[in-house]
PDB file of C-alpha atoms in Angstrom:
ATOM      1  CA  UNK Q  29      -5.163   9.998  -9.239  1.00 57.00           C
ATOM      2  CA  UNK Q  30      -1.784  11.693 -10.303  1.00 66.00           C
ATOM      3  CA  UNK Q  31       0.478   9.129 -11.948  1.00 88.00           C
ATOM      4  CA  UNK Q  32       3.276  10.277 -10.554  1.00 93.00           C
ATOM      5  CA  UNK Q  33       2.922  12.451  -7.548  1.00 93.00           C
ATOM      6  CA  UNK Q  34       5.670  14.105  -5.113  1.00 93.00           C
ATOM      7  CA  UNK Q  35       5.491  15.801  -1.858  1.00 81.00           C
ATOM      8  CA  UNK Q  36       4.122  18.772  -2.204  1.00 69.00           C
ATOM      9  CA  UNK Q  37       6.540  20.729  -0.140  1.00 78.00           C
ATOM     10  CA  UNK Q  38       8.049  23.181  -0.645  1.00 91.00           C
ATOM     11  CA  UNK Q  39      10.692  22.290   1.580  1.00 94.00           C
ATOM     12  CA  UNK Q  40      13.379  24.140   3.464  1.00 96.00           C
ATOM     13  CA  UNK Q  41      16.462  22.791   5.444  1.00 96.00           C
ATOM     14  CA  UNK Q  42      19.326  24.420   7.143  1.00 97.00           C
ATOM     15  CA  UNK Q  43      22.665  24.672   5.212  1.00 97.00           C
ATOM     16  CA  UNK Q  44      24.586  20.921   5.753  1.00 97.00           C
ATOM     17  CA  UNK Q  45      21.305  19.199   6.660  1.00 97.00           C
ATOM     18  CA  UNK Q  46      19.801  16.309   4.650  1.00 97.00           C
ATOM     19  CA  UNK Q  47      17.237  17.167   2.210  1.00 96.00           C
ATOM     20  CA  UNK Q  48      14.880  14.272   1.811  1.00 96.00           C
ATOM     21  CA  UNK Q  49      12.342  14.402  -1.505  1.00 96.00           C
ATOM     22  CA  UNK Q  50       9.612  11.613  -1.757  1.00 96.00           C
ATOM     23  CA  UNK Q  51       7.759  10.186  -4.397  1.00 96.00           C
ATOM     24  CA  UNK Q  52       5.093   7.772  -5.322  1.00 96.00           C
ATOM     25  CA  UNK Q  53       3.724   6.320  -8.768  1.00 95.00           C
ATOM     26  CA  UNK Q  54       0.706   4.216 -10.015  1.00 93.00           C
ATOM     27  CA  UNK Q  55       1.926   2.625 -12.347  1.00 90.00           C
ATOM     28  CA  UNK Q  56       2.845  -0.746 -11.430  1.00 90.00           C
ATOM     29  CA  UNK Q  57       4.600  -1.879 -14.321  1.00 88.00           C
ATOM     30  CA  UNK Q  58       6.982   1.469 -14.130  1.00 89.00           C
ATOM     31  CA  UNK Q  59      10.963   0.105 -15.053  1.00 88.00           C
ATOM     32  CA  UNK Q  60      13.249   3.084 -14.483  1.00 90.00           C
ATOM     33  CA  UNK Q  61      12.924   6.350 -12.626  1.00 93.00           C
ATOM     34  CA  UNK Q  62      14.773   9.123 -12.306  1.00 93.00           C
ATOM     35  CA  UNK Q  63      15.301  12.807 -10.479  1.00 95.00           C
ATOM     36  CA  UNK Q  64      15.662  16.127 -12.245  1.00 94.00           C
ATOM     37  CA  UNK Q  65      16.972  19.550 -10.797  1.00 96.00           C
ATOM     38  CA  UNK Q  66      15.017  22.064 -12.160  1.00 94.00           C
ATOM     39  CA  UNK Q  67      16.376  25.955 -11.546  1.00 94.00           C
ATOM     40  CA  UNK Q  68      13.818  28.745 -12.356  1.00 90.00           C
ATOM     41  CA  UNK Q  69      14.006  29.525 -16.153  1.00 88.00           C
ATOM     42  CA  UNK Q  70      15.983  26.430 -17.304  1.00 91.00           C
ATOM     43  CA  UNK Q  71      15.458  23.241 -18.348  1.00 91.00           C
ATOM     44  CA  UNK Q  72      15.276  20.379 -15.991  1.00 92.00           C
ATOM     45  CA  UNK Q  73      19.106  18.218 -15.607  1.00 91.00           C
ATOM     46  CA  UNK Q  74      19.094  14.667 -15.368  1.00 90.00           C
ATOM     47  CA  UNK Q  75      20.523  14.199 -11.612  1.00 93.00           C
ATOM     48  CA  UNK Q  76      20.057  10.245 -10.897  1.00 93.00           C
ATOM     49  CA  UNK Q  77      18.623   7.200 -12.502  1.00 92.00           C
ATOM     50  CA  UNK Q  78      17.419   3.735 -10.622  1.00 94.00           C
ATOM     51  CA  UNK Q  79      16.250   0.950 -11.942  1.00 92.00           C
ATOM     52  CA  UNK Q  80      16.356  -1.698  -9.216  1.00 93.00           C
ATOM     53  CA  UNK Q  81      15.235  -1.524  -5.967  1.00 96.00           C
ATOM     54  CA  UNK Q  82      17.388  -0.747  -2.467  1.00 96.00           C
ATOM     55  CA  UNK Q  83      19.624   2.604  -2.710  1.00 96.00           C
ATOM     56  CA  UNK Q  84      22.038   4.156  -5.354  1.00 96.00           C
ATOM     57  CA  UNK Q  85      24.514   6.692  -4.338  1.00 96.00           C
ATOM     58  CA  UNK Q  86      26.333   9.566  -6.379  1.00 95.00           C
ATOM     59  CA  UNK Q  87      28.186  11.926  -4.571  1.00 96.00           C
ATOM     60  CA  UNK Q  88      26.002  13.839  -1.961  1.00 97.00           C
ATOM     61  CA  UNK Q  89      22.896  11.919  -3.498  1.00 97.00           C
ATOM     62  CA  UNK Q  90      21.264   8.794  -2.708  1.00 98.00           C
ATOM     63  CA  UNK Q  91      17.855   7.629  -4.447  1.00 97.00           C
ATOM     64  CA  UNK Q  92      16.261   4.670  -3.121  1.00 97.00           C
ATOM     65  CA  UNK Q  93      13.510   2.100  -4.900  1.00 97.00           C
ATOM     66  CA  UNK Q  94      11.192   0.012  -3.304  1.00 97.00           C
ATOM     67  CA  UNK Q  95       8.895  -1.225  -5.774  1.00 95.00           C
ATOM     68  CA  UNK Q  96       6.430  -2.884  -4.067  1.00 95.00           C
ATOM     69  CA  UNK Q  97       5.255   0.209  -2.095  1.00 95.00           C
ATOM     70  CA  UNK Q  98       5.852   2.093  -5.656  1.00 96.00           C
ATOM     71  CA  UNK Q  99       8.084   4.978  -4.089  1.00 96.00           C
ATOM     72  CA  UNK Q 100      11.158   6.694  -4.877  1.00 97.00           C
ATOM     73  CA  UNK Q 101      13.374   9.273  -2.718  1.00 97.00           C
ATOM     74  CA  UNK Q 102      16.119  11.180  -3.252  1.00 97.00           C
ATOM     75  CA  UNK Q 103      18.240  12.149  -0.396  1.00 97.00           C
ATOM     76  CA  UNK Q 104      20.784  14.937  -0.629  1.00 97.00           C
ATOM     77  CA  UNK Q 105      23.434  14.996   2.157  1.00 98.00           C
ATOM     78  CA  UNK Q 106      25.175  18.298   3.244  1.00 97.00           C
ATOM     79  CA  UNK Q 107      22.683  20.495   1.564  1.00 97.00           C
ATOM     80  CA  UNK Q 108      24.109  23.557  -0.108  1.00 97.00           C
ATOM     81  CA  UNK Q 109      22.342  26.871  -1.125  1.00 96.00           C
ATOM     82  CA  UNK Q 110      23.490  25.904  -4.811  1.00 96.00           C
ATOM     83  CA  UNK Q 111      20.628  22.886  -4.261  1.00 97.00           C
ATOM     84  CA  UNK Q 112      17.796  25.166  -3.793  1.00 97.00           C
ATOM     85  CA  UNK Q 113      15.729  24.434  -7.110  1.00 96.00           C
ATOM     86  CA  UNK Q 114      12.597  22.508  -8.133  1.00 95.00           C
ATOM     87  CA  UNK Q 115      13.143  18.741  -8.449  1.00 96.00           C
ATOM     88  CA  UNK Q 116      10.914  16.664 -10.852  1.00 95.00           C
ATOM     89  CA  UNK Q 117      10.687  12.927  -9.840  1.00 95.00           C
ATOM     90  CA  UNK Q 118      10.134  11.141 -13.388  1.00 93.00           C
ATOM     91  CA  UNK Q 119       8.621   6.798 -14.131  1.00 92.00           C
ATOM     92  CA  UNK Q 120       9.143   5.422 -17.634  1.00 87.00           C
ATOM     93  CA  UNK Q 121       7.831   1.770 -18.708  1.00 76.00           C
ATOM     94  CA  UNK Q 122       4.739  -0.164 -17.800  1.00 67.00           C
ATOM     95  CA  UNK Q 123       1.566   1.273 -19.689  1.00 62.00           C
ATOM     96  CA  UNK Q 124       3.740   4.738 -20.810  1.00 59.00           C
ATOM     97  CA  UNK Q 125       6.500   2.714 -22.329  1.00 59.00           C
ATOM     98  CA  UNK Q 126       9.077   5.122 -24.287  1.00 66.00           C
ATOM     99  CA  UNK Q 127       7.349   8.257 -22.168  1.00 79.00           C
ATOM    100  CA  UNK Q 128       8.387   9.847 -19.375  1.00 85.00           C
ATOM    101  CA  UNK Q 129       5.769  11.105 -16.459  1.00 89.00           C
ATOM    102  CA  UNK Q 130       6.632  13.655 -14.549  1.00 91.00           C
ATOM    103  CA  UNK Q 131       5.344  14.236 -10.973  1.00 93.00           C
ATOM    104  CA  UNK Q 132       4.594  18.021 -10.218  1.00 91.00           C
ATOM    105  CA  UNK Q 133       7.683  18.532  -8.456  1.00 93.00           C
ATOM    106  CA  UNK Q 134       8.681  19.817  -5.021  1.00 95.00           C
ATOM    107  CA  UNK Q 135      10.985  23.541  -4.632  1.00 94.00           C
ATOM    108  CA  UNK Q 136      14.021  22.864  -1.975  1.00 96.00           C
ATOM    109  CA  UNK Q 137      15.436  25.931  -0.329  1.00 96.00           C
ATOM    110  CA  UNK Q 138      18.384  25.576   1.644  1.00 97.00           C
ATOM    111  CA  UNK Q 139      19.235  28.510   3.340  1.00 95.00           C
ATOM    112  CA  UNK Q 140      22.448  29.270   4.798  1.00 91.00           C
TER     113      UNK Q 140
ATOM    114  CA  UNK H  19      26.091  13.753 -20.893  1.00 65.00           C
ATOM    115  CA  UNK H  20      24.585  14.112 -24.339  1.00 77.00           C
ATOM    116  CA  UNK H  21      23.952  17.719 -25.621  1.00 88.00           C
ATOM    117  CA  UNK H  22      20.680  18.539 -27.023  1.00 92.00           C
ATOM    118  CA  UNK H  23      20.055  22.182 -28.294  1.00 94.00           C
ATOM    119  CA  UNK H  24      16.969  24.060 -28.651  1.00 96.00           C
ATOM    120  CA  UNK H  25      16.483  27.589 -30.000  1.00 95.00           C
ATOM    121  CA  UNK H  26      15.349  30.402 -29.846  1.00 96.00           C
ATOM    122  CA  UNK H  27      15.391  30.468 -26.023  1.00 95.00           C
ATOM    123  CA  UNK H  28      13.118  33.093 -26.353  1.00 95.00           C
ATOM    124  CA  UNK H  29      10.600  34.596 -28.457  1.00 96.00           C
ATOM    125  CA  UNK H  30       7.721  37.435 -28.678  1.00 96.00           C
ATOM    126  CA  UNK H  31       5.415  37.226 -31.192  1.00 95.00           C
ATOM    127  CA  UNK H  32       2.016  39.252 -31.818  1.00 96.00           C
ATOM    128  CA  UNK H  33      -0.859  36.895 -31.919  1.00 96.00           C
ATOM    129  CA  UNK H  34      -2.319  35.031 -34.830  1.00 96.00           C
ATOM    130  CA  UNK H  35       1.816  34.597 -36.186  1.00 96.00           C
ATOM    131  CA  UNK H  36       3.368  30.870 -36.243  1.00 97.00           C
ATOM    132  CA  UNK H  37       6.197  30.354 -34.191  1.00 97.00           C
ATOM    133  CA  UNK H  38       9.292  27.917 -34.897  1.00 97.00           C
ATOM    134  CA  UNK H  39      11.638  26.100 -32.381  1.00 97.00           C
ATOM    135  CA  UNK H  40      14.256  23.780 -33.073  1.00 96.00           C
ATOM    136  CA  UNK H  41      15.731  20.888 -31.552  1.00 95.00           C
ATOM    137  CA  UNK H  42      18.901  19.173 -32.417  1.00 94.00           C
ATOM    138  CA  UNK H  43      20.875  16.608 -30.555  1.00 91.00           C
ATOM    139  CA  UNK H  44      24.435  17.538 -31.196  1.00 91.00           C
ATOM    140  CA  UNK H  45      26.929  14.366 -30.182  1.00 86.00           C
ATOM    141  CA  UNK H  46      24.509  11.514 -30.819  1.00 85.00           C
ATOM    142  CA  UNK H  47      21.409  10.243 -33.010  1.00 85.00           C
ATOM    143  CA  UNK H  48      17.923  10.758 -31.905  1.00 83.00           C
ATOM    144  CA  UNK H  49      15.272   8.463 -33.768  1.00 80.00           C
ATOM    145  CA  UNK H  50      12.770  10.106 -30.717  1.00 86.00           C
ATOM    146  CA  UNK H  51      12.331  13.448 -29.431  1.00 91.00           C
ATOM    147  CA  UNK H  52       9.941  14.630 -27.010  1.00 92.00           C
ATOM    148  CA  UNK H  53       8.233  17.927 -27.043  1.00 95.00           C
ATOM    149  CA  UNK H  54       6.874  19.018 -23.371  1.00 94.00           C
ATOM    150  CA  UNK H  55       5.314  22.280 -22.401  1.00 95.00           C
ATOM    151  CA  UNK H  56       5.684  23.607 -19.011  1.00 93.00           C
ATOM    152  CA  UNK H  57       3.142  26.607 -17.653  1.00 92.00           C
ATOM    153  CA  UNK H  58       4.487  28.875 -14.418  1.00 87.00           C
ATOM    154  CA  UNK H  59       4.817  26.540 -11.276  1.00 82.00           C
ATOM    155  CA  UNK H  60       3.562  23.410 -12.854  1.00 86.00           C
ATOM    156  CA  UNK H  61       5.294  20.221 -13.977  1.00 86.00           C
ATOM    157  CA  UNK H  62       6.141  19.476 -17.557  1.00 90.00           C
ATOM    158  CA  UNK H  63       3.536  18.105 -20.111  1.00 91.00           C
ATOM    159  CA  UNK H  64       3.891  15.843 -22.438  1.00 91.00           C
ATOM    160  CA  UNK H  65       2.782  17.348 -26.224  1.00 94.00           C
ATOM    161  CA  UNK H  66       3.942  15.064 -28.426  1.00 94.00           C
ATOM    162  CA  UNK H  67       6.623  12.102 -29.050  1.00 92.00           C
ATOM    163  CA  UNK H  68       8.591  13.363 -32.699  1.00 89.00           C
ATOM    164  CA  UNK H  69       9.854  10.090 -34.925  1.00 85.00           C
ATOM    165  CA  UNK H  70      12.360  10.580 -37.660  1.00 83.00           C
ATOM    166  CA  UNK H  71      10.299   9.849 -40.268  1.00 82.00           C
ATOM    167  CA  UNK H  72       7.291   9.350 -39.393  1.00 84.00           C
ATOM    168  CA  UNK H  73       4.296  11.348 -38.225  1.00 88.00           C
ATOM    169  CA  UNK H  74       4.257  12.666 -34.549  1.00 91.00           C
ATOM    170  CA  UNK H  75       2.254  11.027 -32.075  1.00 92.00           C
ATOM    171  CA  UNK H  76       0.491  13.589 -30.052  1.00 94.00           C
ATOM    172  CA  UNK H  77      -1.529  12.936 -26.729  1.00 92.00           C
ATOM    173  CA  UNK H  78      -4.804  13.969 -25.911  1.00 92.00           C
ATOM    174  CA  UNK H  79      -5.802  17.174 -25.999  1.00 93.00           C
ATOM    175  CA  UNK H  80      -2.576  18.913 -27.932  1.00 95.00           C
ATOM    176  CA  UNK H  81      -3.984  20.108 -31.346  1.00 94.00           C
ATOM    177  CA  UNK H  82      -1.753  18.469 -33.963  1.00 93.00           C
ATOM    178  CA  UNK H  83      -3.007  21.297 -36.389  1.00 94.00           C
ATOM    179  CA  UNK H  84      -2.056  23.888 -34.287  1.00 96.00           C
ATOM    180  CA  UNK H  85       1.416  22.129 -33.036  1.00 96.00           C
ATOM    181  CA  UNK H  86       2.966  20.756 -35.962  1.00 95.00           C
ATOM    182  CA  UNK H  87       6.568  18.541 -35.534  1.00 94.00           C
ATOM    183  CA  UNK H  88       8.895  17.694 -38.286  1.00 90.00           C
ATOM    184  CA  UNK H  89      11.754  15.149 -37.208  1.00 88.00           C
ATOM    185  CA  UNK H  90      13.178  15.332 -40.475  1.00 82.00           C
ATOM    186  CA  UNK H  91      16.750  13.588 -39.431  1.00 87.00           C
ATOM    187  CA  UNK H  92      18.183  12.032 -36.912  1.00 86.00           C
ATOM    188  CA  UNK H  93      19.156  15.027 -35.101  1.00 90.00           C
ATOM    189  CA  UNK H  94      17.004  17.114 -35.548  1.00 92.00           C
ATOM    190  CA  UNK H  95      13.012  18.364 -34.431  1.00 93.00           C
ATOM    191  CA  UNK H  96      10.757  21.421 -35.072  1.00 95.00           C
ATOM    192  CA  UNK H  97       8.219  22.238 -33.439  1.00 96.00           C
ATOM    193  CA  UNK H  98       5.784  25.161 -34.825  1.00 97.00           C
ATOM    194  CA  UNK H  99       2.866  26.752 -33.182  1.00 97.00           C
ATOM    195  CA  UNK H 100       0.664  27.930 -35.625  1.00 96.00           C
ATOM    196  CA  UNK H 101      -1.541  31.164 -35.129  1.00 96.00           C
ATOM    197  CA  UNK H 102      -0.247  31.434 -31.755  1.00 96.00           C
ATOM    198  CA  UNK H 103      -2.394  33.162 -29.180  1.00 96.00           C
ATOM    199  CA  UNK H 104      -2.174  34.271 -26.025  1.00 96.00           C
ATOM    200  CA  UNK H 105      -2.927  31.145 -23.874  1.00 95.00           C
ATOM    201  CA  UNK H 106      -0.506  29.098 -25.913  1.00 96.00           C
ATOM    202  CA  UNK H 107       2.459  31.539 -23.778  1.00 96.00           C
ATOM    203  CA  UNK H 108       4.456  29.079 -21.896  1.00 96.00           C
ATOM    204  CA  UNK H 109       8.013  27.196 -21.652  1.00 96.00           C
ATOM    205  CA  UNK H 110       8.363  24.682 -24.855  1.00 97.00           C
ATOM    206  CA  UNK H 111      11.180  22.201 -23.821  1.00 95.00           C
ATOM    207  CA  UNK H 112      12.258  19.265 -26.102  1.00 95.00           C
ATOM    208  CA  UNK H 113      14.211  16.117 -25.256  1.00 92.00           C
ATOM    209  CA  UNK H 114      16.021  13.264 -26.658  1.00 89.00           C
ATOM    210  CA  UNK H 115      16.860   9.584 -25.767  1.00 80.00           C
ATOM    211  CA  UNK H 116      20.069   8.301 -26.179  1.00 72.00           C
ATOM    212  CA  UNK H 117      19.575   4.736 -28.002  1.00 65.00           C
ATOM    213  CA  UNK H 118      20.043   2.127 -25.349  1.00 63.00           C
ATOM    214  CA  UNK H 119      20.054   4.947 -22.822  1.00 58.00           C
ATOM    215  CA  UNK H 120      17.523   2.966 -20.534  1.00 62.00           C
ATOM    216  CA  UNK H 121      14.587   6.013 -20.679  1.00 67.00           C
ATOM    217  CA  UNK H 122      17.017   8.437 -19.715  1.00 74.00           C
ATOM    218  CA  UNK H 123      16.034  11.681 -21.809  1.00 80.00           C
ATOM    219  CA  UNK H 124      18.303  14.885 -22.146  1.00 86.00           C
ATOM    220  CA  UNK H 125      16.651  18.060 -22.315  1.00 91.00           C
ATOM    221  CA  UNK H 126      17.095  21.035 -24.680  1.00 93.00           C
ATOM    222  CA  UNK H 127      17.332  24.418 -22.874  1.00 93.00           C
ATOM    223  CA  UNK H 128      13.655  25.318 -23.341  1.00 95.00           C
ATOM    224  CA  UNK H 129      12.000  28.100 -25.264  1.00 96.00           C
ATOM    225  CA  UNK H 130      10.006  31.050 -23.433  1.00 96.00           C
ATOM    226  CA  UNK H 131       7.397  31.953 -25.508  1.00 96.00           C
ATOM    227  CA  UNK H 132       5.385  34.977 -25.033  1.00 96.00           C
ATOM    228  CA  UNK H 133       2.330  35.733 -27.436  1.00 96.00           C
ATOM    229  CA  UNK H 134       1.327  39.463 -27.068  1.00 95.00           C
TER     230      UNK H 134
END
């Protein structure tokens, strides 16, 4: 079993729709998570960060917590073509302490 | 955010040569740095976690003989891929942790390299 595993996708919404991007973990004893835009070539960017559970919003994007169904989501409002890219769902803590696992990521496309 | 930068961004070398890339965090001290490798379409890989000072720690299956890390300072990594060959072609991408960053890493701008 993946430790970190996102929907596959990939995933395509309409210009202005909501993009919604799932993710589950293993490990239980995961503290902080976090969501990285990935464009072809580059490096990944650190987009948001949650610790807690329940929702944190930045802009046009929300990522929620609930820990004791072990998922993450990121939701990005009013979709743009600029968000088209990969995005990496990340856990840190628990048994990986210090490390950061990556889930295999899941390629948006919004077209216009 | 804090800077990290990694070069060459790209490099071509012939097979059997060794292969350096750098990694410096610019505006802040790193006492860890992360070395991933990404292939085409796939997710990044851990390789090894670089401490100033110390020896790397590498995870299972990355050849420390063949991937060797020197975190020499706090700001700076290398990573160097000995005899490089063909299969070792991929995206080398380092990061850092800000110190009291909660886990959040910064990434370095990768390096493409291609062994012929």
């Amino acid at each position: 079993q993946k430790e970190v595993e996102q929907n596959s996708g990939p995933l395509s919404v309409p210009e202005g729709a909501i993009a919604s991007l799932n993710c589950t973990y293993s490990d239980r004893g995961s503290q902080s998570f976090f969501w990285y835009r990935q464009y072809s070539g580059k490096s990944p960017e650190l987009i948001m960060s949650i610790y807690s559970n329940g929702d944190k919003e930045d802009g046009r994007f929300t990522a929620q917590l609930n820990k004791a169904s072990q998922y993450v989501s990121l939701l990005i409002r009013d979709s743009q073509p600029s968000d088209s890219a990969t995005y990496l769902c990340a856990a840190a803590g628990g048994t990986s302490y210090g490390k950061l696992t990556f889930g295999q990521g899941t390629i948006l496309t919004v077209h216009p | 955010g804090a800077v990290v930068s990694q070069h060459p961004s790209w490099v071509i070398c012939k097979s059997g040569t060794s292969v350096k890339i750098e990694c410096r965090s610019l505006d802040f001290q790193a006492t860890t740095m992360f070395w991933y490798r990404q292939f085409p379409k796939q997710s990044l890989m851990l390789m090894a976690t670089s401490n100033e000072g110390s020896k790397a720690t590498y995870e299972q299956g990355v050849e420390k003989d063949k991937f060797l890390i020197n975190h020499a300072s706090l700001t700076l990594s290398t990573l160097t891929v000995t005899s490089a060959h063909p299969e070792d072609s991929s995206f080398y991408i380092c990061s850092a942790r800000v110190a009291g960053g909660n886990e959040k890493l910064f990434f370095g701008s990768g390096t493409q390299l291609s062994v012929l």
